[in-house]
Each structure stands twice: as structure tokens, then as C-alpha cells.
Short mmCIF file of C-alpha atoms in Angstrom, two decimals:
data_model
loop_
_atom_site.label_atom_id
_atom_site.label_comp_id
_atom_site.label_asym_id
_atom_site.label_seq_id
_atom_site.Cartn_x
_atom_site.Cartn_y
_atom_site.Cartn_z
CA UNK A 1 0.04 0.01 -0.02
CA UNK A 2 2.71 2.54 0.82
CA UNK A 3 4.32 2.01 -2.66
CA UNK A 4 0.92 2.62 -4.37
CA UNK A 5 0.42 5.85 -2.51
CA UNK A 6 3.99 6.89 -3.55
CA UNK A 7 3.18 6.24 -7.11
CA UNK A 8 -0.05 8.25 -6.88
CA UNK A 9 1.71 11.13 -5.18
CA UNK A 10 4.45 11.11 -7.81
CA UNK A 11 1.86 11.20 -10.70
CA UNK A 12 -0.11 14.04 -9.03
CA UNK A 13 3.08 16.04 -8.57
CA UNK A 14 4.00 15.61 -12.22
CA UNK A 15 0.53 16.56 -13.18
CA UNK A 16 0.64 19.76 -11.08
CA UNK A 17 4.04 20.64 -12.56
CA UNK A 18 2.64 20.26 -16.10
CA UNK A 19 -0.42 22.40 -15.40
CA UNK A 20 1.66 25.19 -13.93
CA UNK A 21 4.08 25.10 -16.82
CA UNK A 22 1.43 25.77 -19.46
CA UNK A 23 -0.29 28.58 -17.55
CA UNK A 24 -3.66 26.95 -16.88
CA UNK A 25 -6.06 29.29 -15.03
CA UNK A 26 -8.97 28.03 -12.92
CA UNK A 27 -11.23 28.05 -15.95
CA UNK A 28 -8.84 27.85 -18.89
CA UNK A 29 -5.44 28.90 -20.21
CA UNK A 30 -4.29 32.41 -19.14
CA UNK A 31 -2.54 34.40 -21.90
CA UNK A 32 -1.46 37.46 -19.64
CA UNK A 33 1.56 36.68 -17.57
CA UNK A 34 1.73 40.14 -15.82
CA UNK A 35 -1.99 41.05 -15.47
CA UNK A 36 -1.39 42.51 -12.06
CA UNK A 37 1.42 44.85 -13.26
CA UNK A 38 3.77 43.50 -10.59
CA UNK A 39 6.79 43.03 -12.92
CA UNK A 40 8.30 46.32 -14.20
CA UNK A 41 11.47 46.96 -16.20
CA UNK A 42 14.23 49.45 -15.30
CA UNK A 43 12.12 52.30 -16.87
CA UNK A 44 9.26 51.50 -14.47
CA UNK A 45 7.05 50.17 -17.26
CA UNK A 46 4.89 47.05 -16.95
CA UNK A 47 6.62 44.08 -18.69
CA UNK A 48 4.49 42.72 -21.54
CA UNK A 49 2.57 45.99 -22.04
CA UNK A 50 2.93 49.06 -24.19
CA UNK A 51 1.68 52.49 -23.24
CA UNK A 52 -0.03 54.78 -25.86
CA UNK A 53 -0.41 58.52 -25.29
CA UNK A 54 -3.03 59.53 -27.74
CA UNK A 55 -4.59 62.89 -26.79
CA UNK A 56 -4.16 65.73 -24.27
CA UNK A 57 -1.84 65.99 -21.30
CA UNK A 58 -1.91 62.27 -20.28
CA UNK A 59 0.33 60.25 -18.11
CA UNK A 60 0.43 56.44 -17.76
CA UNK A 61 2.42 54.89 -14.89
CA UNK A 62 2.62 51.75 -12.83
CA UNK A 63 1.78 52.84 -9.31
CA UNK A 64 1.38 51.37 -5.83
CA UNK A 65 -0.99 54.12 -4.68
CA UNK A 66 -3.94 51.79 -5.48
CA UNK A 67 -4.20 48.00 -6.23
CA UNK A 68 -6.76 45.31 -6.15
CA UNK A 69 -4.25 42.45 -5.68
CA UNK A 70 -0.50 42.59 -5.09
CA UNK A 71 1.16 45.97 -4.78
CA UNK A 72 0.66 47.66 -8.21
CA UNK A 73 -1.85 48.75 -10.66
CA UNK A 74 -1.52 50.95 -13.78
CA UNK A 75 -2.87 54.54 -13.63
CA UNK A 76 -3.89 56.64 -16.70
CA UNK A 77 -4.52 60.20 -15.84
CA UNK A 78 -4.47 63.68 -17.31
CA UNK A 79 -6.14 66.91 -18.40
CA UNK A 80 -7.09 68.73 -21.57
CA UNK A 81 -9.28 65.86 -22.87
CA UNK A 82 -6.78 63.11 -22.20
CA UNK A 83 -6.87 59.83 -23.92
CA UNK A 84 -4.28 56.98 -23.45
CA UNK A 85 -4.12 53.32 -23.14
CA UNK A 86 -2.21 50.31 -21.86
CA UNK A 87 -1.88 47.63 -24.54
CA UNK A 88 -1.57 43.84 -24.40
CA UNK A 89 -0.95 41.75 -27.54
CA UNK A 90 -1.22 37.95 -27.56
CA UNK A 91 -1.53 35.06 -30.01
CA UNK A 92 -4.90 33.36 -30.29
CA UNK A 93 -6.34 30.21 -32.03
CA UNK A 94 -9.08 30.75 -34.59
CA UNK A 95 -12.42 29.18 -33.67
CA UNK A 96 -11.63 29.11 -29.98
CA UNK A 97 -13.47 31.11 -27.19
CA UNK A 98 -11.75 33.65 -25.10
CA UNK A 99 -12.81 35.57 -22.00
CA UNK A 100 -11.50 39.07 -21.43
CA UNK A 101 -11.84 40.78 -18.06
CA UNK A 102 -10.21 43.57 -16.06
CA UNK A 103 -10.83 45.40 -12.73
CA UNK A 104 -10.96 49.13 -12.64
CA UNK A 105 -11.49 52.14 -10.37
CA UNK A 106 -11.74 55.77 -11.21
CA UNK A 107 -11.53 59.35 -9.93
CA UNK A 108 -12.90 61.46 -12.80
CA UNK A 109 -13.91 65.02 -12.62
CA UNK A 110 -16.02 64.91 -15.78
CA UNK A 111 -17.57 65.78 -18.11
CA UNK A 112 -20.03 62.90 -17.98
CA UNK A 113 -22.34 63.77 -20.92
CA UNK A 114 -22.76 61.15 -23.66
CA UNK A 115 -21.72 62.44 -27.13
CA UNK A 116 -24.19 61.77 -29.95
CA UNK A 117 -23.20 58.67 -31.84
CA UNK A 118 -20.63 57.60 -29.32
CA UNK A 119 -22.65 56.43 -26.21
CA UNK A 120 -19.67 54.74 -24.56
CA UNK A 121 -17.48 57.85 -24.56
CA UNK A 122 -19.21 59.39 -21.54
CA UNK A 123 -18.02 56.58 -19.32
CA UNK A 124 -14.23 57.20 -19.85
CA UNK A 125 -13.34 53.56 -18.73
CA UNK A 126 -13.01 51.44 -21.81
CA UNK A 127 -11.48 48.17 -23.06
CA UNK A 128 -10.93 48.00 -26.79
CA UNK A 129 -10.41 44.75 -28.58
CA UNK A 130 -8.91 44.32 -32.02
CA UNK A 131 -8.59 40.94 -33.72
CA UNK A 132 -6.12 40.21 -36.66
CA UNK A 133 -5.55 37.52 -39.24
CA UNK A 134 -2.35 37.10 -41.37
CA UNK A 135 -3.47 39.90 -43.69
CA UNK A 136 -4.40 42.56 -41.02
CA UNK A 137 -7.29 43.58 -38.80
CA UNK A 138 -10.57 41.82 -39.06
CA UNK A 139 -13.72 44.02 -38.74
CA UNK A 140 -15.48 42.97 -35.57
CA UNK A 141 -18.89 41.37 -35.60
CA UNK A 142 -21.32 41.09 -32.77
CA UNK A 143 -21.86 37.55 -33.70
CA UNK A 144 -18.62 36.73 -31.99
CA UNK A 145 -20.00 37.68 -28.55
CA UNK A 146 -21.07 34.81 -26.36
CA UNK A 147 -22.07 34.40 -22.72
CA UNK A 148 -20.97 35.14 -20.15
CA UNK A 149 -20.82 38.77 -20.94
CA UNK A 150 -20.86 41.35 -17.89
CA UNK A 151 -19.87 44.28 -20.10
CA UNK A 152 -21.62 46.61 -22.45
CA UNK A 153 -20.30 47.00 -25.90
CA UNK A 154 -20.20 49.05 -29.13
CA UNK A 155 -19.08 47.12 -32.26
CA UNK A 156 -17.51 48.94 -35.14
CA UNK A 157 -14.29 48.06 -36.86
CA UNK A 158 -13.03 47.46 -33.29
CA UNK A 159 -15.07 46.20 -30.28
CA UNK A 160 -15.38 48.74 -27.43
CA UNK A 161 -16.23 47.11 -24.08
CA UNK A 162 -17.07 49.09 -21.06
CA UNK A 163 -18.89 48.69 -17.68
CA UNK A 164 -22.60 48.26 -18.26
CA UNK A 165 -24.35 51.67 -17.56
CA UNK A 166 -26.46 50.14 -14.80
CA UNK A 167 -23.44 48.56 -13.19
CA UNK A 168 -20.80 51.37 -13.36
CA UNK A 169 -18.63 51.24 -10.28
CA UNK A 170 -18.67 53.73 -7.47
CA UNK A 171 -15.66 56.23 -7.48
CA UNK A 172 -12.52 54.86 -5.84
CA UNK A 173 -14.00 51.30 -5.52
CA UNK A 174 -12.72 48.38 -7.60
CA UNK A 175 -15.28 46.99 -10.07
CA UNK A 176 -15.14 44.28 -12.79
CA UNK A 177 -16.23 44.26 -16.43
CA UNK A 178 -15.75 41.57 -19.01
CA UNK A 179 -16.81 39.95 -22.28
CA UNK A 180 -16.41 36.62 -23.97
CA UNK A 181 -15.92 36.18 -27.75
CA UNK A 182 -15.47 33.24 -30.06
CA UNK A 183 -12.63 34.09 -32.47
CA UNK A 184 -13.24 33.95 -36.24
CA UNK A 185 -11.53 30.93 -37.90
CA UNK A 186 -8.75 32.95 -39.39
CA UNK A 187 -7.78 34.90 -36.22
CA UNK A 188 -4.24 34.64 -35.12
CA UNK A 189 -3.69 37.66 -32.74
CA UNK A 190 -5.63 39.90 -30.49
CA UNK A 191 -4.79 43.36 -29.06
CA UNK A 192 -6.38 44.63 -25.91
CA UNK A 193 -6.31 48.46 -25.06
CA UNK A 194 -7.29 49.58 -21.67
CA UNK A 195 -8.33 53.22 -21.86
CA UNK A 196 -8.87 56.38 -20.01
CA UNK A 197 -11.10 57.81 -22.72
CA UNK A 198 -11.12 61.61 -22.38
CA UNK A 199 -11.66 61.45 -18.56
CA UNK A 200 -10.30 64.44 -16.66
CA UNK A 201 -8.75 62.67 -13.73
CA UNK A 202 -7.53 59.22 -12.95
CA UNK A 203 -8.42 55.63 -14.12
CA UNK A 204 -6.75 52.63 -12.54
CA UNK A 205 -6.64 49.06 -14.02
CA UNK A 206 -5.67 45.86 -12.28
CA UNK A 207 -5.79 42.13 -12.90
CA UNK A 208 -6.26 41.97 -16.62
CA UNK A 209 -7.06 38.41 -17.76
CA UNK A 210 -7.39 36.97 -21.17
CA UNK A 211 -8.34 33.23 -20.88
CA UNK A 212 -8.71 30.63 -23.56
CA UNK A 213 -11.77 28.65 -22.39
#
């Protein structure tokens, strides 16, 4: 009997090592290795991400002034109609289903009005998804969206995901939004942009997750 238990323990240990080596999350395979922004380079930038300063006087930094887990989050702040994003890029398999989720908190001064034709712009907290095949960007289709989907979205050439208007988090409290999509058959890569979209103030992001289900 002791020998049998030893063999079982050995096999379980090998299985655990295999699972950890391929990055299996609780519900699938995690693509983002630094989703909590704990690993930074010598410039203070989050490893595995790129920062984009698009409009206004905008600053993007890894900071320890607020975090949901660990020590760090990423903060996008600014004035004069600031727009900036933190970008993650990863390889995907066509025809497979992926879940995208991120936690956010905000301290925005406004304005909060909703511009005509762009209902999501008034929220300022935004996740943009872009999918590519070998020839370039694939125009998004709402047919890709599957349950579970706790976000609200606007589909154009890109997909804009944001907290549902009726579930928008309270200032300075962490809240989650997400979406799940089935990739088109020819998809090879996805780009995720986490935005402060013209918000006068601060937006924090933490615990970004992209999971192959």
C-alpha cells in the first residue's frame, strides 16, 4: 500500500508541474503573464505591455497608490481631454473562445455627458479589442460575442467594451467588467487596449485576464 500511494503522489506532482508550466487558470489557459502589473522594467514600465499617449496631457504609470491584488496597478490620468491606453498583444487560435476581463476604479472630474453617436465615450473607462488575421485587422462582428458577458459594448471596426451603464462602479472602488468572444476561424492575434477615454482625472486598471476557455 505505501508503494501505491507513493506512485499516486508522484503522478499528482507531475501533473501539477505540467499544469503550472502551461499557464492553466482556474477556468482555462491564461494568456496574460503580468496582468497585475507587478513586474516592471528598469524604466518603471509594466513588462509585456505598451503605453499609448493619444490625446491631451496624459500620463500612464505603474503605481502602488492603489491596487486590487498585489502591490501595483496601472494609472492613466491627465487633463485637456486626455486619452491614453495600456496595450496587451497575444496570439490566439481561430475558432476558440476567449474571456477578457479587467478590474478598474476611477476618480474622474467629468464631463459625464454622452456624445451623440458615441454612447460609450461618456464613461471614460474602456477596453478596446482588435482581432487580426495574417492579412491585417478583421472588422468586428457582434456575432462573435457569447455568454458570459458582464460588459456593455459598441461594435464597429473594433469592439469597445465598457462597464454596463447600470453597473458602473462607484468612485474609488474596484469593479469588474468583461466580455467573452469566439474568435473567427482565421484569427491569429488579439490586441487589448485599456483606456482612459477623455476622462479628466484618474483611471486605474488591475488584474487583466485573457483566458482561452
